[in-house]
């Protein structure tokens, strides 16, 4: 059982380019989340999905979009990357909502130049 | 606004005991989590408190006082592998998880 996987592990991207970060879980969890983690700021929620077919905005959604076509996959897209989106991105999942333990993927380190 | 406060960094000695505090001000409360995060890795679950009191799990214990908006994580018999960041997170009344910035714990021999 892999749990939750993310791809790529790291990426250097030119500003203005489009980028999709992939996230897949095999735990049949209903809820999935995307966070960014920057030094001194902790984890900040970008978008979430409580169940397949639904998504919601988190604390810092601007410049990002998500989709949840099925239970397992929750891709995060940067339509036109900017340097302030340089960060470590974590995908997570939980059985139902945020009262359940969240399980995190290994993260994607993204650098936008 | 919603806020979670934790010390930025703490230092402790191998074999000793350390207490990491977390205070929170959130719109409602539906539970408090502690996660451990080693450098360069993903956070992993340590404990969950929804009722007042102490939850013990091996060398780690977590305490909650809802009336005081306060929790602590107690680590006993510290080992070098306990060097990590410890993240406090609270689920608010809208079932949003609010994260603290984390406490970096440095263990010295």
mmCIF file of C-alpha atoms in Angstrom:
data_model
loop_
_atom_site.group_PDB
_atom_site.id
_atom_site.type_symbol
_atom_site.label_atom_id
_atom_site.label_comp_id
_atom_site.label_asym_id
_atom_site.label_seq_id
_atom_site.Cartn_x
_atom_site.Cartn_y
_atom_site.Cartn_z
ATOM 1 C CA UNK A 1 0.000 0.000 0.000
ATOM 2 C CA UNK A 2 1.561 3.283 -1.095
ATOM 3 C CA UNK A 3 -0.698 5.580 0.929
ATOM 4 C CA UNK A 4 -0.461 8.948 -0.713
ATOM 5 C CA UNK A 5 1.953 9.854 -3.483
ATOM 6 C CA UNK A 6 2.929 13.141 -5.106
ATOM 7 C CA UNK A 7 4.721 13.979 -8.325
ATOM 8 C CA UNK A 8 7.078 15.479 -9.160
ATOM 9 C CA UNK A 9 9.383 15.402 -6.132
ATOM 10 C CA UNK A 10 10.847 18.727 -7.130
ATOM 11 C CA UNK A 11 10.583 21.129 -10.033
ATOM 12 C CA UNK A 12 12.177 24.343 -11.214
ATOM 13 C CA UNK A 13 9.768 26.383 -13.282
ATOM 14 C CA UNK A 14 10.008 29.589 -15.255
ATOM 15 C CA UNK A 15 7.594 32.335 -14.248
ATOM 16 C CA UNK A 16 4.489 32.401 -16.415
ATOM 17 C CA UNK A 17 4.513 28.669 -17.108
ATOM 18 C CA UNK A 18 1.615 26.364 -16.287
ATOM 19 C CA UNK A 19 2.271 23.511 -13.872
ATOM 20 C CA UNK A 20 0.210 20.655 -12.458
ATOM 21 C CA UNK A 21 1.216 18.924 -9.257
ATOM 22 C CA UNK A 22 -0.167 15.415 -9.005
ATOM 23 C CA UNK A 23 -1.535 13.685 -5.914
ATOM 24 C CA UNK A 24 -2.929 10.167 -5.644
ATOM 25 C CA UNK A 25 -4.126 8.218 -2.619
ATOM 26 C CA UNK A 26 -5.105 4.567 -2.349
ATOM 27 C CA UNK A 27 -6.760 4.676 1.070
ATOM 28 C CA UNK A 28 -10.245 5.457 -0.322
ATOM 29 C CA UNK A 29 -10.336 8.604 1.777
ATOM 30 C CA UNK A 30 -13.160 11.002 1.053
ATOM 31 C CA UNK A 31 -11.348 14.232 1.889
ATOM 32 C CA UNK A 32 -8.175 15.598 0.278
ATOM 33 C CA UNK A 33 -6.203 18.775 0.840
ATOM 34 C CA UNK A 34 -3.439 20.853 -0.694
ATOM 35 C CA UNK A 35 -1.114 22.863 1.552
ATOM 36 C CA UNK A 36 1.899 25.023 1.007
ATOM 37 C CA UNK A 37 4.587 25.271 3.646
ATOM 38 C CA UNK A 38 6.912 28.259 3.867
ATOM 39 C CA UNK A 39 9.539 28.918 6.520
ATOM 40 C CA UNK A 40 8.069 30.530 9.618
ATOM 41 C CA UNK A 41 4.491 30.386 8.346
ATOM 42 C CA UNK A 42 3.533 26.792 8.899
ATOM 43 C CA UNK A 43 1.084 24.919 6.717
ATOM 44 C CA UNK A 44 -1.462 26.987 4.805
ATOM 45 C CA UNK A 45 -4.461 25.405 3.130
ATOM 46 C CA UNK A 46 -4.797 26.175 -0.578
ATOM 47 C CA UNK A 47 -7.808 24.075 -1.617
ATOM 48 C CA UNK A 48 -9.653 21.090 -0.281
ATOM 49 C CA UNK A 49 -12.198 18.508 -1.364
ATOM 50 C CA UNK A 50 -14.564 16.817 1.054
ATOM 51 C CA UNK A 51 -15.664 14.227 -1.508
ATOM 52 C CA UNK A 52 -15.232 13.392 -5.180
ATOM 53 C CA UNK A 53 -16.865 16.023 -7.372
ATOM 54 C CA UNK A 54 -16.634 18.854 -4.841
ATOM 55 C CA UNK A 55 -13.879 21.334 -4.044
ATOM 56 C CA UNK A 56 -13.486 24.344 -1.775
ATOM 57 C CA UNK A 57 -11.133 27.262 -1.252
ATOM 58 C CA UNK A 58 -8.741 27.387 1.640
ATOM 59 C CA UNK A 59 -6.759 30.215 3.155
ATOM 60 C CA UNK A 60 -4.560 30.998 0.109
ATOM 61 C CA UNK A 61 -6.374 29.890 -3.092
ATOM 62 C CA UNK A 62 -5.393 32.699 -5.482
ATOM 63 C CA UNK A 63 -3.347 31.512 -8.461
ATOM 64 C CA UNK A 64 -4.251 27.855 -7.887
ATOM 65 C CA UNK A 65 -7.010 25.555 -9.089
ATOM 66 C CA UNK A 66 -7.959 21.972 -8.302
ATOM 67 C CA UNK A 67 -10.264 19.250 -9.561
ATOM 68 C CA UNK A 68 -11.585 16.047 -7.980
ATOM 69 C CA UNK A 69 -12.882 13.837 -10.769
ATOM 70 C CA UNK A 70 -12.564 10.669 -8.680
ATOM 71 C CA UNK A 71 -11.777 9.580 -5.125
ATOM 72 C CA UNK A 72 -8.091 8.865 -5.662
ATOM 73 C CA UNK A 73 -6.724 11.888 -7.540
ATOM 74 C CA UNK A 74 -6.524 15.540 -6.578
ATOM 75 C CA UNK A 75 -4.277 17.555 -8.934
ATOM 76 C CA UNK A 76 -3.250 21.138 -8.175
ATOM 77 C CA UNK A 77 -2.676 23.486 -11.111
ATOM 78 C CA UNK A 78 -0.757 26.747 -11.214
ATOM 79 C CA UNK A 79 -2.132 28.490 -14.290
ATOM 80 C CA UNK A 80 0.698 31.017 -14.600
ATOM 81 C CA UNK A 81 3.415 30.534 -12.007
ATOM 82 C CA UNK A 82 4.907 33.479 -10.108
ATOM 83 C CA UNK A 83 8.018 33.555 -7.871
ATOM 84 C CA UNK A 84 5.872 33.930 -4.723
ATOM 85 C CA UNK A 85 4.569 30.431 -5.404
ATOM 86 C CA UNK A 86 7.994 29.024 -4.638
ATOM 87 C CA UNK A 87 7.276 26.674 -1.740
ATOM 88 C CA UNK A 88 6.958 23.093 -0.600
ATOM 89 C CA UNK A 89 3.552 21.693 -1.484
ATOM 90 C CA UNK A 90 1.967 18.900 0.512
ATOM 91 C CA UNK A 91 -1.073 16.891 -0.437
ATOM 92 C CA UNK A 92 -3.003 15.179 2.370
ATOM 93 C CA UNK A 93 -6.073 13.032 2.789
ATOM 94 C CA UNK A 94 -8.404 12.057 5.621
ATOM 95 C CA UNK A 95 -11.269 9.620 6.006
ATOM 96 C CA UNK A 96 -14.007 12.245 6.178
ATOM 97 C CA UNK A 97 -13.374 15.777 7.443
ATOM 98 C CA UNK A 98 -10.812 17.752 9.402
ATOM 99 C CA UNK A 99 -11.648 16.005 12.682
ATOM 100 C CA UNK A 100 -9.936 12.935 11.228
ATOM 101 C CA UNK A 101 -6.211 12.333 11.065
ATOM 102 C CA UNK A 102 -4.650 13.695 7.901
ATOM 103 C CA UNK A 103 -2.096 11.593 6.056
ATOM 104 C CA UNK A 104 0.445 13.523 4.053
ATOM 105 C CA UNK A 105 2.268 12.834 0.828
ATOM 106 C CA UNK A 106 6.046 13.333 0.658
ATOM 107 C CA UNK A 107 5.741 16.827 -0.786
ATOM 108 C CA UNK A 108 6.782 18.650 -3.945
ATOM 109 C CA UNK A 109 9.480 21.284 -3.744
ATOM 110 C CA UNK A 110 8.656 23.941 -6.353
ATOM 111 C CA UNK A 111 10.943 26.794 -7.350
ATOM 112 C CA UNK A 112 9.606 29.505 -9.659
ATOM 113 C CA UNK A 113 12.262 31.694 -11.244
ATOM 114 C CA UNK B 1 -8.960 36.347 13.817
ATOM 115 C CA UNK B 2 -7.914 32.785 14.412
ATOM 116 C CA UNK B 3 -4.527 32.198 15.944
ATOM 117 C CA UNK B 4 -2.348 29.386 17.206
ATOM 118 C CA UNK B 5 0.797 30.170 19.162
ATOM 119 C CA UNK B 6 3.731 27.877 19.774
ATOM 120 C CA UNK B 7 7.349 28.626 20.681
ATOM 121 C CA UNK B 8 9.509 28.850 17.583
ATOM 122 C CA UNK B 9 12.357 26.724 18.912
ATOM 123 C CA UNK B 10 13.269 24.709 21.993
ATOM 124 C CA UNK B 11 16.402 22.856 23.040
ATOM 125 C CA UNK B 12 16.548 19.826 25.338
ATOM 126 C CA UNK B 13 19.011 17.139 26.375
ATOM 127 C CA UNK B 14 18.893 13.492 25.386
ATOM 128 C CA UNK B 15 17.136 11.442 28.092
ATOM 129 C CA UNK B 16 15.331 14.452 29.545
ATOM 130 C CA UNK B 17 11.690 15.582 29.403
ATOM 131 C CA UNK B 18 10.376 18.512 27.363
ATOM 132 C CA UNK B 19 6.979 20.196 27.240
ATOM 133 C CA UNK B 20 5.879 22.046 24.095
ATOM 134 C CA UNK B 21 3.000 24.452 24.665
ATOM 135 C CA UNK B 22 0.286 25.516 22.268
ATOM 136 C CA UNK B 23 -2.339 28.201 22.864
ATOM 137 C CA UNK B 24 -5.176 28.805 20.455
ATOM 138 C CA UNK B 25 -7.898 31.323 19.718
ATOM 139 C CA UNK B 26 -10.321 29.938 17.165
ATOM 140 C CA UNK B 27 -13.963 30.303 16.200
ATOM 141 C CA UNK B 28 -15.208 27.194 17.944
ATOM 142 C CA UNK B 29 -13.348 23.988 18.675
ATOM 143 C CA UNK B 30 -13.688 20.488 17.279
ATOM 144 C CA UNK B 31 -10.403 18.927 18.281
ATOM 145 C CA UNK B 32 -6.670 19.525 18.532
ATOM 146 C CA UNK B 33 -3.914 17.619 16.768
ATOM 147 C CA UNK B 34 -0.180 17.294 17.258
ATOM 148 C CA UNK B 35 1.978 16.288 14.295
ATOM 149 C CA UNK B 36 5.698 15.593 14.068
ATOM 150 C CA UNK B 37 7.704 16.744 11.065
ATOM 151 C CA UNK B 38 11.332 15.791 10.516
ATOM 152 C CA UNK B 39 13.356 18.145 8.347
ATOM 153 C CA UNK B 40 12.634 17.599 4.670
ATOM 154 C CA UNK B 41 9.798 15.180 5.358
ATOM 155 C CA UNK B 42 6.022 15.243 5.598
ATOM 156 C CA UNK B 43 4.127 15.753 8.866
ATOM 157 C CA UNK B 44 3.007 12.585 10.628
ATOM 158 C CA UNK B 45 0.226 12.237 13.192
ATOM 159 C CA UNK B 46 1.111 12.066 16.879
ATOM 160 C CA UNK B 47 -2.029 12.707 18.908
ATOM 161 C CA UNK B 48 -5.588 14.001 18.958
ATOM 162 C CA UNK B 49 -7.457 15.601 21.869
ATOM 163 C CA UNK B 50 -11.106 16.605 21.831
ATOM 164 C CA UNK B 51 -11.900 16.343 25.558
ATOM 165 C CA UNK B 52 -10.047 17.930 28.463
ATOM 166 C CA UNK B 53 -7.310 15.887 30.018
ATOM 167 C CA UNK B 54 -4.208 13.918 29.277
ATOM 168 C CA UNK B 55 -3.774 11.364 26.501
ATOM 169 C CA UNK B 56 -0.738 9.139 26.912
ATOM 170 C CA UNK B 57 0.874 7.201 24.112
ATOM 171 C CA UNK B 58 4.215 5.675 24.984
ATOM 172 C CA UNK B 59 6.849 8.353 25.503
ATOM 173 C CA UNK B 60 4.503 11.045 24.197
ATOM 174 C CA UNK B 61 1.539 12.583 26.039
ATOM 175 C CA UNK B 62 -0.789 15.388 25.035
ATOM 176 C CA UNK B 63 -2.897 17.547 27.339
ATOM 177 C CA UNK B 64 -5.877 19.749 26.552
ATOM 178 C CA UNK B 65 -7.737 22.454 28.467
ATOM 179 C CA UNK B 66 -10.563 23.801 26.319
ATOM 180 C CA UNK B 67 -11.519 26.498 28.833
ATOM 181 C CA UNK B 68 -7.982 27.907 28.686
ATOM 182 C CA UNK B 69 -7.450 27.359 24.951
ATOM 183 C CA UNK B 70 -4.297 25.492 25.830
ATOM 184 C CA UNK B 71 -2.544 22.247 25.009
ATOM 185 C CA UNK B 72 0.879 20.795 25.560
ATOM 186 C CA UNK B 73 2.857 17.911 24.140
ATOM 187 C CA UNK B 74 5.093 16.143 26.641
ATOM 188 C CA UNK B 75 8.008 14.088 25.375
ATOM 189 C CA UNK B 76 9.778 11.827 27.876
ATOM 190 C CA UNK B 77 13.114 10.000 27.685
ATOM 191 C CA UNK B 78 14.171 12.145 24.768
ATOM 192 C CA UNK B 79 16.076 10.476 21.947
ATOM 193 C CA UNK B 80 18.132 12.089 19.209
ATOM 194 C CA UNK B 81 15.504 10.967 16.678
ATOM 195 C CA UNK B 82 12.977 13.233 18.431
ATOM 196 C CA UNK B 83 14.742 16.224 16.878
ATOM 197 C CA UNK B 84 11.981 17.552 14.629
ATOM 198 C CA UNK B 85 9.324 20.223 14.360
ATOM 199 C CA UNK B 86 6.109 19.703 16.294
ATOM 200 C CA UNK B 87 2.963 21.174 14.786
ATOM 201 C CA UNK B 88 -0.182 22.045 16.737
ATOM 202 C CA UNK B 89 -3.439 22.250 14.753
ATOM 203 C CA UNK B 90 -7.035 23.005 15.782
ATOM 204 C CA UNK B 91 -10.277 22.163 13.983
ATOM 205 C CA UNK B 92 -12.631 25.125 14.244
ATOM 206 C CA UNK B 93 -16.428 25.319 14.180
ATOM 207 C CA UNK B 94 -16.418 25.270 10.354
ATOM 208 C CA UNK B 95 -14.333 22.093 10.398
ATOM 209 C CA UNK B 96 -11.343 23.949 9.007
ATOM 210 C CA UNK B 97 -7.968 22.849 10.390
ATOM 211 C CA UNK B 98 -5.914 25.804 11.599
ATOM 212 C CA UNK B 99 -2.162 25.154 11.868
ATOM 213 C CA UNK B 100 0.430 26.684 14.132
ATOM 214 C CA UNK B 101 3.829 27.564 12.667
ATOM 215 C CA UNK B 102 5.449 24.689 14.557
ATOM 216 C CA UNK B 103 8.097 24.321 17.255
ATOM 217 C CA UNK B 104 11.551 23.178 16.201
ATOM 218 C CA UNK B 105 12.930 20.874 18.904
ATOM 219 C CA UNK B 106 16.692 20.430 19.053
ATOM 220 C CA UNK B 107 18.016 17.519 21.099
ATOM 221 C CA UNK B 108 21.575 17.719 22.373
ATOM 222 C CA UNK B 109 23.605 14.734 23.579
#
